[in-house]
Short mmCIF file of C-alpha atoms and ligand atoms in Angstrom, two decimals:
data_model
loop_
_atom_site.label_atom_id
_atom_site.label_comp_id
_atom_site.label_asym_id
_atom_site.label_seq_id
_atom_site.Cartn_x
_atom_site.Cartn_y
_atom_site.Cartn_z
CA MET A 1 -55.09 7.65 91.07
CA ASP A 2 -56.46 10.59 92.96
CA HIS A 3 -57.22 8.69 96.10
CA PHE A 4 -56.96 5.26 97.63
CA LYS A 5 -59.74 3.18 99.08
CA GLY A 6 -59.35 -0.24 100.59
CA VAL A 7 -60.25 -2.61 103.39
CA PHE A 8 -58.02 -4.05 106.07
CA GLN A 9 -58.76 -7.17 108.09
CA ILE A 10 -56.99 -8.64 111.08
CA GLN A 11 -57.22 -12.41 111.10
CA ARG A 12 -55.87 -12.67 114.61
CA GLY A 13 -58.55 -10.21 115.65
CA ASP A 14 -62.22 -10.39 114.75
CA ASN A 15 -61.63 -10.18 111.01
CA SER A 16 -63.99 -7.26 110.67
CA GLU A 17 -63.39 -4.97 107.73
CA GLN A 18 -61.78 -1.64 108.45
CA ILE A 19 -61.88 0.94 105.73
CA ILE A 20 -58.69 2.73 104.76
CA GLU A 21 -59.20 5.82 102.64
CA LEU A 22 -56.43 8.19 101.70
CA PRO A 23 -56.04 11.12 99.40
CA ALA A 24 -53.18 10.58 96.96
CA LEU A 25 -49.88 12.23 97.73
CA ALA A 26 -49.02 15.31 95.82
CA ILE A 27 -47.07 14.31 92.75
CA SER A 28 -43.45 15.39 93.00
CA ASP A 29 -41.25 16.82 90.26
CA ASP A 30 -39.55 13.58 89.39
CA GLU A 31 -42.78 11.59 89.26
CA SER A 32 -45.47 11.16 86.65
CA ASN A 33 -48.90 9.55 86.60
CA CYS A 34 -48.96 5.77 87.05
CA GLY A 35 -52.62 5.15 86.24
CA PRO A 36 -55.05 3.24 88.44
CA VAL A 37 -53.53 0.52 90.59
CA LYS A 38 -55.05 -2.39 92.46
CA ILE A 39 -53.24 -3.78 95.43
CA ARG A 40 -53.58 -6.78 97.70
CA LEU A 41 -51.22 -7.35 100.58
CA ASN A 42 -51.02 -10.11 103.15
CA VAL A 43 -49.16 -9.24 106.29
CA PHE A 44 -47.94 -11.93 108.62
CA ASP A 45 -46.25 -11.83 111.98
CA ARG A 46 -43.19 -13.92 112.59
CA GLU A 47 -43.24 -14.65 116.30
CA VAL A 48 -43.71 -18.24 117.34
CA GLU A 49 -47.33 -17.99 118.39
CA ALA A 50 -48.42 -16.24 115.19
CA VAL A 51 -46.52 -18.61 112.95
CA GLU A 52 -47.99 -21.60 114.74
CA ASN A 53 -51.44 -20.12 114.32
CA LEU A 54 -50.91 -19.40 110.62
CA PHE A 55 -49.57 -22.87 109.89
CA GLY A 56 -52.53 -24.31 111.78
CA ARG A 57 -54.86 -22.43 109.46
CA MET A 58 -52.94 -23.84 106.50
CA ARG A 59 -53.32 -27.29 108.06
CA ILE A 60 -49.59 -27.84 108.35
CA ASP A 61 -48.28 -29.65 111.40
CA PHE A 62 -46.17 -27.00 113.03
CA SER A 63 -44.63 -29.30 115.62
CA LYS A 64 -42.89 -31.25 112.85
CA ILE A 65 -41.38 -28.19 111.23
CA GLY A 66 -40.16 -26.02 114.06
CA ILE A 67 -39.99 -22.28 114.14
CA ARG A 68 -36.85 -21.77 112.10
CA LYS A 69 -38.00 -23.85 109.12
CA ALA A 70 -41.42 -22.26 109.38
CA ARG A 71 -39.86 -18.82 109.18
CA ILE A 72 -37.84 -19.86 106.16
CA ILE A 73 -41.09 -20.99 104.52
CA LEU A 74 -42.66 -17.65 105.35
CA THR A 75 -39.74 -15.84 103.81
CA GLU A 76 -40.05 -17.93 100.69
CA MET A 77 -43.74 -17.03 100.50
CA SER A 78 -43.04 -13.36 100.88
CA GLY A 79 -42.61 -10.80 98.13
CA ILE A 80 -44.80 -8.24 96.44
CA SER A 81 -45.44 -8.92 92.76
CA ILE A 82 -46.33 -6.46 90.06
CA LEU A 83 -48.94 -7.90 87.72
CA ARG A 84 -49.98 -6.74 84.29
CA ASN A 85 -52.71 -8.64 82.38
CA ASN A 86 -52.45 -11.33 85.06
CA PHE A 87 -48.78 -11.89 84.35
CA ARG A 88 -46.13 -11.26 86.91
CA ILE A 89 -43.40 -8.91 85.87
CA ARG A 90 -40.14 -10.30 87.14
CA PRO A 91 -38.35 -9.99 89.48
CA TYR A 92 -41.18 -8.34 91.48
CA GLY A 93 -42.48 -10.89 93.92
CA ASP A 94 -39.26 -12.86 94.23
CA PRO A 95 -38.76 -13.34 97.97
CA SER A 96 -35.42 -11.63 98.15
CA TYR A 97 -36.35 -8.77 95.83
CA ASP A 98 -37.10 -5.95 98.25
CA TRP A 99 -38.08 -3.35 95.66
CA LEU A 100 -39.83 -1.17 98.20
CA ASN A 101 -36.73 -1.15 100.40
CA LEU A 102 -38.70 -2.34 103.41
CA GLN A 103 -35.98 -4.20 105.30
CA ALA A 104 -33.95 -1.05 105.78
CA LYS A 105 -36.94 0.75 107.26
CA ARG A 106 -37.87 -2.13 109.50
CA VAL A 107 -34.44 -2.38 111.04
CA GLN A 108 -34.87 1.18 112.20
CA ASP A 109 -38.20 0.57 113.91
CA PRO A 110 -38.78 -3.15 114.24
CA SER A 111 -41.84 -3.08 116.44
CA LYS A 112 -43.79 -1.05 113.93
CA ARG A 113 -42.40 -1.22 110.43
CA LEU A 114 -43.13 -4.23 108.25
CA GLY A 115 -40.20 -6.05 106.70
CA SER A 116 -40.26 -7.49 103.21
CA ASP A 117 -40.28 -10.93 104.81
CA GLN A 118 -43.65 -10.18 106.41
CA LEU A 119 -45.51 -9.22 103.28
CA SER A 120 -46.82 -11.05 100.29
CA GLY A 121 -49.26 -9.97 97.62
CA TYR A 122 -49.46 -8.09 94.39
CA VAL A 123 -49.92 -4.76 92.72
CA GLU A 124 -51.87 -4.73 89.46
CA ILE A 125 -50.95 -2.07 86.97
CA GLU A 126 -52.47 -1.06 83.63
CA ASP A 127 -50.91 -1.27 80.17
CA GLU A 128 -47.90 0.86 79.22
CA LEU A 129 -49.98 3.65 77.76
CA THR A 130 -52.24 4.13 80.79
CA SER A 131 -49.69 3.45 83.49
CA GLY A 132 -46.61 4.94 81.88
CA MET A 133 -44.63 1.99 83.24
CA ILE A 134 -42.39 0.27 80.74
CA GLU A 135 -41.03 -3.27 81.02
CA ARG A 136 -37.36 -3.78 80.39
CA SER A 137 -36.16 -6.87 78.63
CA SER A 138 -35.11 -10.13 80.27
CA ARG A 139 -36.44 -9.93 83.82
CA GLU A 140 -34.93 -6.62 84.62
CA GLY A 141 -38.21 -5.24 85.84
CA LEU A 142 -39.70 -1.87 85.06
CA GLU A 143 -37.86 1.16 83.81
CA SER A 144 -37.12 3.44 86.69
CA ASN A 145 -39.10 6.35 85.28
CA GLY A 146 -41.44 8.88 86.85
CA SER A 147 -44.44 6.55 86.79
CA TYR A 148 -42.55 3.77 88.51
CA ARG A 149 -41.30 6.19 91.14
CA ARG A 150 -44.87 7.35 91.59
CA LEU A 151 -46.07 3.79 92.12
CA LYS A 152 -43.42 3.20 94.74
CA SER A 153 -44.14 6.39 96.62
CA LEU A 154 -47.88 5.68 96.60
CA ILE A 155 -47.35 2.25 98.11
CA SER A 156 -44.83 3.63 100.57
CA SER A 157 -47.40 6.15 101.72
CA LEU A 158 -50.04 3.45 102.16
CA LEU A 159 -47.89 1.09 104.22
CA PRO A 160 -47.66 3.24 107.37
CA HIS A 161 -51.45 3.12 107.64
CA ILE A 162 -51.35 -0.64 107.68
CA GLU A 163 -48.42 -0.61 110.06
CA GLU A 164 -50.18 1.70 112.48
CA ARG A 165 -53.33 -0.39 112.54
CA ARG A 166 -51.38 -3.55 113.01
CA HIS A 167 -49.31 -1.95 115.73
CA GLU A 168 -52.37 -0.66 117.52
CA PHE A 169 -53.98 -4.08 117.40
CA ARG A 170 -50.86 -5.76 118.68
CA GLU A 171 -50.60 -3.30 121.55
CA LYS A 172 -54.20 -3.81 122.54
CA ALA A 173 -53.98 -7.56 122.23
CA GLY A 174 -50.75 -7.55 124.21
CA ILE A 175 -48.90 -9.16 121.33
CA SER A 176 -46.02 -6.78 120.87
CA ARG A 177 -43.74 -8.24 123.45
CA LYS A 178 -42.36 -4.96 124.61
CA PRO A 179 -45.21 -2.65 125.46
CA ALA A 180 -44.47 0.96 124.69
CA THR A 181 -42.77 2.48 127.68
CA ASN A 182 -44.69 5.19 129.42
CA VAL A 183 -42.60 7.78 127.70
CA ASP A 184 -43.52 6.48 124.27
CA LYS A 185 -47.19 6.48 125.17
CA ALA A 186 -46.93 9.93 126.65
CA ARG A 187 -45.14 11.14 123.54
CA ASP A 188 -48.00 9.87 121.46
CA ALA A 189 -50.48 11.59 123.71
CA SER A 190 -48.49 14.81 123.50
CA LYS A 191 -49.50 15.10 119.86
CA LEU A 192 -52.90 16.04 121.29
CA LYS A 193 -54.73 14.33 118.45
CA GLN A 194 -58.19 14.64 120.03
CA VAL A 195 -57.72 18.30 120.75
CA THR A 196 -56.49 18.98 117.26
CA LYS A 197 -59.46 17.13 115.83
CA ALA A 198 -61.90 19.05 118.00
CA LEU A 199 -60.31 22.27 116.79
CA GLU A 200 -61.55 21.67 113.29
CA LYS A 201 -65.05 22.49 114.49
CA ILE A 202 -64.08 25.87 115.83
CA PRO A 203 -64.63 28.88 113.57
CA GLU A 204 -61.57 29.71 111.58
CA GLU A 205 -60.99 33.16 113.02
CA TYR A 206 -60.22 31.70 116.48
CA ARG A 207 -58.38 28.66 115.28
CA ALA A 208 -54.93 30.03 114.44
CA LYS A 209 -54.39 31.40 117.92
CA LEU A 210 -55.47 28.15 119.54
CA VAL A 211 -53.24 26.11 117.25
CA THR A 212 -50.24 28.21 118.24
CA ALA A 213 -51.05 27.83 121.92
CA ILE A 214 -51.47 24.10 121.63
CA GLU A 215 -48.27 23.69 119.66
CA LYS A 216 -46.40 25.61 122.29
CA ASP A 217 -47.69 23.36 125.05
CA ALA A 218 -47.00 20.24 123.03
CA THR A 219 -43.42 21.37 122.50
CA THR A 220 -42.95 21.95 126.22
CA ILE A 221 -44.34 18.52 126.99
CA ASN A 222 -42.00 16.96 124.45
CA VAL A 223 -38.95 18.66 125.88
CA MET A 224 -39.89 17.34 129.31
CA LEU A 225 -40.45 13.89 127.92
CA ASP A 226 -36.98 13.96 126.38
CA GLU A 227 -35.59 14.60 129.83
CA VAL A 228 -37.64 11.81 131.40
CA ASP A 229 -36.49 9.51 128.64
CA ALA A 230 -32.84 10.38 129.17
CA TYR A 231 -33.23 9.91 132.93
CA GLN A 232 -34.88 6.54 132.46
CA LYS A 233 -31.93 5.44 130.32
CA VAL A 234 -29.54 6.57 133.05
CA LEU A 235 -31.41 4.48 135.61
CA GLN A 236 -31.41 1.48 133.31
CA SER A 237 -27.69 1.91 132.78
CA ARG A 238 -27.06 2.09 136.52
CA ALA A 239 -28.98 -1.11 137.04
CA ALA A 240 -27.05 -2.78 134.22
CA LEU A 241 -23.72 -1.55 135.56
CA GLY A 242 -24.63 -2.76 139.04
CA LEU A 243 -25.12 -6.24 137.65
CA VAL A 244 -21.86 -6.01 135.72
CA VAL A 245 -20.01 -5.11 138.91
CA ALA A 246 -21.54 -8.04 140.78
CA GLU A 247 -20.54 -10.32 137.95
CA VAL A 248 -17.02 -8.95 137.78
CA ILE A 249 -16.58 -9.50 141.52
CA HIS A 250 -17.82 -13.03 141.17
CA GLU A 251 -15.60 -13.76 138.18
CA GLY A 252 -12.65 -11.95 139.73
CA ARG A 253 -12.92 -13.99 142.91
CA ARG A 254 -13.14 -17.22 140.97
CA ARG A 255 -9.84 -16.29 139.31
CA LEU A 256 -8.21 -14.85 142.38
CA ASP A 257 -8.82 -17.77 144.78
CA PRO A 258 -6.53 -20.31 143.09
CA MET A 259 -3.90 -17.59 142.67
CA LEU A 260 -3.91 -16.87 146.40
CA THR A 261 -3.68 -20.57 147.20
CA SER A 262 -0.65 -20.86 144.92
CA ILE A 263 1.03 -17.85 146.43
CA LYS A 264 0.43 -19.16 149.96
CA THR A 265 1.90 -22.55 149.06
CA LEU A 266 4.90 -20.98 147.37
CA LYS A 267 5.47 -18.67 150.30
CA ALA A 268 4.95 -21.20 153.10
CA ASP A 269 7.43 -23.73 151.75
CA TYR A 270 9.90 -21.28 150.31
CA LYS A 271 12.49 -22.15 152.93
CA TYR A 272 12.70 -25.70 151.52
CA ALA A 273 13.07 -24.52 147.94
CA PHE A 274 16.79 -25.15 147.66
CA GLU A 275 17.01 -27.98 150.18
CA GLU A 276 18.14 -31.47 149.17
CA SER A 277 15.13 -33.17 150.75
CA LYS A 278 11.86 -34.75 149.74
CA ILE A 279 9.93 -31.66 150.56
CA GLY A 280 12.44 -29.51 148.66
CA GLN A 281 12.14 -31.80 145.63
CA LEU A 282 8.34 -31.59 145.82
CA TYR A 283 8.53 -27.81 145.99
CA ARG A 284 10.70 -27.66 142.89
CA ASP A 285 8.51 -30.19 141.06
CA ASN A 286 5.35 -28.21 141.78
CA PHE A 287 6.89 -24.86 141.11
CA PRO A 288 6.09 -24.66 137.35
CA ALA A 289 2.47 -25.67 137.93
CA GLU A 290 1.99 -23.03 140.62
CA ILE A 291 3.52 -20.39 138.37
CA ASP A 292 1.18 -21.51 135.60
CA THR A 293 -1.79 -21.06 137.89
CA LEU A 294 -0.63 -17.55 138.65
CA LEU A 295 -0.06 -16.73 135.03
CA THR A 296 -3.41 -18.14 133.92
CA GLY A 297 -5.26 -16.30 136.66
CA GLY A 298 -3.39 -13.08 136.04
CA THR A 299 -4.04 -13.26 132.33
CA ALA A 300 -7.73 -13.92 132.91
CA LEU A 301 -7.98 -10.97 135.29
CA GLY A 302 -6.20 -8.80 132.75
CA ARG A 303 -8.66 -9.87 130.09
CA LEU A 304 -11.57 -9.24 132.43
CA PHE A 305 -10.38 -5.70 133.14
CA LYS A 306 -9.77 -5.07 129.48
CA ARG A 307 -13.33 -6.10 128.70
CA LEU A 308 -14.55 -3.47 131.13
CA ASP A 309 -12.74 -0.74 129.25
CA PRO A 310 -15.73 0.45 127.24
CA ILE A 311 -17.75 1.08 130.38
CA SER A 312 -14.94 2.31 132.60
CA GLY A 313 -16.02 5.90 132.11
CA ARG A 314 -12.43 6.70 131.29
CA ARG A 315 -12.91 8.43 127.97
CA ARG A 316 -9.99 8.62 125.66
CA GLY A 317 -10.13 12.04 124.12
CA ARG A 318 -13.21 13.42 122.45
CA PRO A 319 -15.77 11.54 120.41
CA ALA A 320 -14.82 11.69 116.76
CA ASN A 321 -15.84 10.65 113.28
CA PHE A 322 -14.38 7.38 112.15
CA LYS A 323 -14.90 4.96 109.31
CA LEU A 324 -17.05 1.92 109.97
CA SER A 325 -14.89 -0.13 107.60
CA ASP A 326 -11.82 0.64 109.74
CA VAL A 327 -13.52 -0.79 112.82
CA LEU A 328 -14.41 -3.89 110.87
CA SER A 329 -10.80 -4.30 109.68
CA ASP A 330 -9.55 -3.87 113.26
CA THR A 331 -11.93 -6.59 114.38
CA LEU A 332 -11.12 -8.93 111.53
CA SER A 333 -7.41 -8.57 112.02
CA ILE A 334 -7.86 -9.90 115.54
CA MET A 335 -10.45 -12.54 114.68
CA ARG A 336 -9.21 -13.75 111.29
CA HIS A 337 -7.26 -16.67 112.63
CA THR A 338 -10.13 -17.92 114.82
CA LEU A 339 -12.61 -17.49 111.99
CA GLU A 340 -10.42 -19.45 109.62
CA SER A 341 -9.74 -22.24 112.05
CA HIS A 342 -13.50 -22.74 112.48
CA SER A 343 -14.12 -22.42 108.72
CA ILE A 344 -16.39 -19.45 109.22
CA ALA A 345 -16.97 -17.23 106.22
CA ILE A 346 -17.68 -13.59 106.79
CA GLN A 347 -19.61 -11.50 104.29
CA TYR A 348 -20.28 -7.81 104.20
CA ASN A 349 -20.96 -5.23 101.63
CA PHE A 350 -21.26 -1.60 102.58
CA PRO A 351 -19.77 1.60 101.25
CA SER A 352 -16.36 2.25 102.77
CA THR A 353 -17.38 5.90 103.06
CA ILE A 354 -19.86 5.29 105.90
CA LYS A 355 -18.73 7.05 109.03
CA CYS A 356 -19.79 6.74 112.65
CA TYR A 357 -19.52 9.30 115.38
CA GLY A 358 -18.37 8.43 118.89
CA TYR A 359 -15.56 6.32 120.29
CA ARG A 360 -13.99 3.99 117.81
CA GLU A 361 -12.66 1.68 120.55
CA ASP A 362 -16.17 1.22 121.88
CA LEU A 363 -17.66 0.16 118.59
CA HIS A 364 -14.63 -2.07 118.12
CA ALA A 365 -15.35 -3.75 121.47
CA VAL A 366 -18.98 -4.23 120.48
CA PHE A 367 -17.97 -5.83 117.17
CA LEU A 368 -15.52 -8.10 118.95
CA ASN A 369 -18.09 -9.30 121.46
CA ILE A 370 -20.74 -10.04 118.90
CA ILE A 371 -18.39 -11.71 116.44
CA GLU A 372 -16.82 -13.74 119.25
CA ASN A 373 -20.27 -14.93 120.26
CA ALA A 374 -21.20 -15.75 116.69
CA THR A 375 -17.94 -17.65 116.26
CA HIS A 376 -18.47 -19.61 119.43
CA TRP A 377 -22.01 -20.65 118.57
CA LEU A 378 -21.23 -21.37 114.94
CA SER A 379 -18.42 -23.63 116.01
CA THR A 380 -20.96 -25.76 117.88
CA THR A 381 -22.75 -26.65 114.64
CA ASP A 382 -21.81 -29.17 112.03
CA ASP A 383 -22.91 -30.19 108.53
CA GLN A 384 -23.52 -26.72 107.34
CA GLU A 385 -21.77 -23.72 105.98
CA ARG A 386 -20.88 -21.34 108.76
CA LEU A 387 -21.56 -17.77 107.87
CA ILE A 388 -21.43 -14.37 109.49
CA TYR A 389 -23.12 -11.65 107.53
CA ILE A 390 -22.87 -7.93 108.21
CA GLY A 391 -25.48 -5.63 106.71
CA VAL A 392 -25.52 -1.86 107.08
CA THR A 393 -28.22 0.76 106.57
CA THR A 394 -28.27 4.42 107.49
CA ASN A 395 -30.75 7.19 107.96
CA LYS A 396 -30.21 10.87 108.58
CA ALA A 397 -28.86 10.42 112.09
CA LYS A 398 -27.91 6.79 112.65
CA VAL A 399 -26.06 3.82 111.26
CA TYR A 400 -27.67 0.41 111.77
CA ILE A 401 -25.33 -2.54 111.62
CA ALA A 402 -26.87 -6.00 111.62
CA ILE A 403 -24.47 -8.81 112.49
CA GLU A 404 -26.02 -12.12 111.61
CA ASN A 405 -24.95 -15.73 111.87
CA ASN A 406 -26.57 -18.98 110.78
CA GLY A 407 -25.71 -20.88 113.94
CA PRO A 408 -28.12 -22.26 116.56
CA GLU A 409 -31.19 -20.19 117.23
CA ILE A 410 -31.68 -18.45 120.54
CA ASP A 411 -34.62 -19.87 122.42
CA GLU A 412 -37.46 -17.36 122.83
CA ALA A 413 -37.45 -17.97 126.54
CA TYR A 414 -33.94 -16.53 126.83
CA GLN A 415 -34.30 -13.60 124.50
CA SER A 416 -35.27 -11.10 127.15
CA ARG A 417 -32.29 -12.04 129.31
CA LEU A 418 -29.44 -12.02 126.79
CA PHE A 419 -28.28 -8.57 127.82
CA ASP A 420 -28.40 -9.22 131.56
CA ALA A 421 -24.90 -9.35 133.01
CA GLY A 422 -24.24 -12.91 134.10
CA PHE A 423 -26.62 -14.59 131.68
CA SER A 424 -24.62 -17.19 129.81
CA LEU A 425 -25.24 -20.54 128.17
CA LYS A 426 -21.57 -20.95 127.39
CA SER A 427 -19.73 -23.41 129.57
CA ASP A 428 -16.94 -20.97 130.43
CA GLY A 429 -18.81 -17.75 129.72
CA THR A 430 -19.06 -14.84 132.10
CA GLY A 431 -22.18 -13.47 130.48
CA LEU A 432 -20.64 -10.02 130.39
CA GLY A 433 -20.12 -9.65 126.65
CA LEU A 434 -23.52 -8.39 125.57
CA ALA A 435 -24.18 -6.36 128.70
CA ILE A 436 -20.95 -4.44 128.20
CA ALA A 437 -21.48 -4.14 124.47
CA ARG A 438 -24.92 -2.60 124.99
CA GLU A 439 -23.64 -0.13 127.57
CA ALA A 440 -20.77 0.79 125.25
CA CYS A 441 -23.28 1.57 122.50
CA ARG A 442 -25.46 3.58 124.84
CA ALA A 443 -22.51 5.58 126.07
CA SER A 444 -22.12 6.77 122.49
CA LYS A 445 -25.87 7.49 122.19
CA GLY A 446 -26.42 4.29 120.26
CA ASP A 447 -27.98 0.98 121.23
CA LEU A 448 -27.77 -2.76 120.75
CA ARG A 449 -30.58 -5.27 120.42
CA LEU A 450 -31.50 -8.68 119.11
CA ASP A 451 -33.55 -8.77 115.92
CA GLU A 452 -36.21 -11.12 117.19
CA SER A 453 -37.92 -11.85 113.92
CA ALA A 454 -34.89 -12.56 111.75
CA ILE A 455 -34.42 -16.12 110.54
CA ASN A 456 -30.82 -16.19 111.61
CA THR A 457 -29.43 -14.97 114.88
CA SER A 458 -29.03 -11.27 114.29
CA PHE A 459 -27.89 -8.43 116.52
CA ILE A 460 -28.45 -4.85 115.49
CA ILE A 461 -26.05 -2.12 116.53
CA GLU A 462 -27.32 1.42 116.35
CA PHE A 463 -24.66 4.14 116.30
CA PRO A 464 -24.69 7.86 115.54
CA LEU A 465 -23.89 8.58 111.91
CA GLY A 466 -20.68 10.49 111.39
CA LYS A 467 -19.76 13.08 108.81
N1 ATP B 1 -24.60 -15.45 118.27
C1 ATP B 1 -25.21 -16.12 119.25
N2 ATP B 1 -25.83 -17.29 119.00
C2 ATP B 1 -26.45 -17.97 119.99
N3 ATP B 1 -26.52 -17.54 121.28
C3 ATP B 1 -25.92 -16.39 121.58
C4 ATP B 1 -25.25 -15.61 120.59
N4 ATP B 1 -24.77 -14.50 121.18
C5 ATP B 1 -25.12 -14.57 122.47
N5 ATP B 1 -25.82 -15.70 122.71
C6 ATP B 1 -26.38 -16.11 123.99
O1 ATP B 1 -26.30 -15.01 124.90
C7 ATP B 1 -25.53 -15.39 126.03
C8 ATP B 1 -24.83 -14.18 126.61
O2 ATP B 1 -23.82 -13.71 125.74
P1 ATP B 1 -22.64 -12.83 126.35
O3 ATP B 1 -21.70 -12.45 125.25
O4 ATP B 1 -23.23 -11.75 127.15
O5 ATP B 1 -21.93 -13.83 127.35
P2 ATP B 1 -21.11 -15.15 127.01
O6 ATP B 1 -20.71 -15.14 125.58
O7 ATP B 1 -21.93 -16.30 127.48
O8 ATP B 1 -19.87 -15.00 127.94
P3 ATP B 1 -18.54 -14.17 127.62
O9 ATP B 1 -18.95 -13.06 126.68
O10 ATP B 1 -18.05 -13.72 128.91
O11 ATP B 1 -17.62 -15.12 126.95
C9 ATP B 1 -24.64 -16.48 125.52
O12 ATP B 1 -24.18 -17.33 126.53
C10 ATP B 1 -25.59 -17.23 124.60
O13 ATP B 1 -26.48 -18.04 125.31
MG1 MG B 2 -19.79 -13.37 124.75
#
C-alpha cells in the first residue's frame, strides 16, 4: 500500500462524501509490507442525543431501552474485524478485543480520540503470501510479525484523520459539550496553518528564512498561551475554593449550632448538677445526651477539617515519586471493611511498578473520595453484582487512573455540576468530596473528570507520571 484513498461521510451532517487521501507512512525497521488492505469503519457517538438518533434510524424504540442499555448494545456492536476471503479471523471484531489499543488513547483525550466502543467495521487483508500476515491456530489471531505491525500502524495513522473531521464537525454543530476554551482555539491558530500553506507558493530561496521567522513567532505565541492557560486554571481554582469555603462555613455552622446549644444548657444549669432536686436529676439524666451531641459535632468538625487537608496549601515536604499500588493499598486498608459489608468487589490489574509524582496523601484523598462515593451509590442498588474496577494507562508524562463502578448512572443533567462544591444528591452529603478531589489533583498538576461516555460511572484521575 503506497497510499490510502477513501471517503468519509457524516450521517448527522449532510452525508456528503469527503475524500481522505494519505500517503503511506514510511515503513519502519520492525515492519514489513502488508499488501493492499480495504477498510470500512463505522463511527458512532455515545451521548444520549446521538444514540437516540441512531436507534431511531434502526427503528428501535429508544424510550423502552434507556440510555444505559442502549450503550451496552452499542458496545456489543463495536469491534473491528479482520477479514480474509470473507471470513473473520478471530478474535478481531470481538467487542472487547481492542487490538488497536484505542481505549488507552481515548482516555487521554476523550473529546477527540475514538474509543474501541465507538467503532465497528472491518479490515480486509489478502492471502498469506501477498499480505505476509499469518494466522495462528485456535483463535489466537495473527502472528505479531512485521506485516501485522505494519497493518496496525497504517490504521493508527488513518484514525486521527477521521477523528479530526469528526471533531471539527462536532465543534461546528455545537455537539461537543465542552467547546474548546479560547486557549485551545488560540493554540490551534498559533500553528499558523494558512500561513504555512501559503508559503508553499513562495520560491524556495526565500522560504527557509520565512519558515524560521514564523516558527519563532509561533513559539512566542505558544509560550504566552501557556501562561494564559496557567492563569485561567488559577482563576478556576480560586472560584472552586471560594465555593468550598462557603460550603465549609455552612456545614461547620450546621455542626456547631447544636454543640453551642448543648454547652449553653450544660453551663446554665451546672449549679444544679449535684443537687438532690428534680432539676438536678434532669440535668444528670440529660448529661450523657448532651455530651454525645458535643462528641458527634466535634467528630464531624474534625472530619470536615481533615477533608480539607489536600487543599489547605500546607504542603508536607516536597513532591516525590511514589508507587500507585501503595496508594491503592492505603485506600483499601481503610475501606476494606466497608466494601466487604456492602458485598462490593474491587478489581484492578496494573503493574506494581507504576509510579506517580506529587503528594501521595493527595492522591490517597482523591482515591478515598471516589471509592467512598462509588461505595455509597453501589450500596443503593440491589439484585446485581456490585463492582468497582480500576484501570490504569500511562503515556510519557501522565498516569490515567479510571475508577469505575456499576451502580446507578449519573443523570446527564447533573454531569456538569458534579464538581461544584455543595452539589450533592446524597441525603447527608456535603458535596465537597469531588470538588476537593479535583483541586487536590490540580495542585499536583493533574486533573479529575467524569468519563461521560463510559457505560458505567467512571471517574478519570490524571496524575504526573513518576520515575
Ligand atoms: N460513583 C457515583 N455514582 C453516582 N453518583 C455519584 C458518584 N460519585 C458522585 N456522584 C454524584 O456526585 C455528587 C457529589 O459528590 P461529592 O463526593 O462531591 O459529594 P457527596 O458524596 O454528595 O458528599 P460528601 O462527599 O460530602 O459525602 C453526589 O452526591 C452524587 O450525586
Ligand atoms: Mg462524596
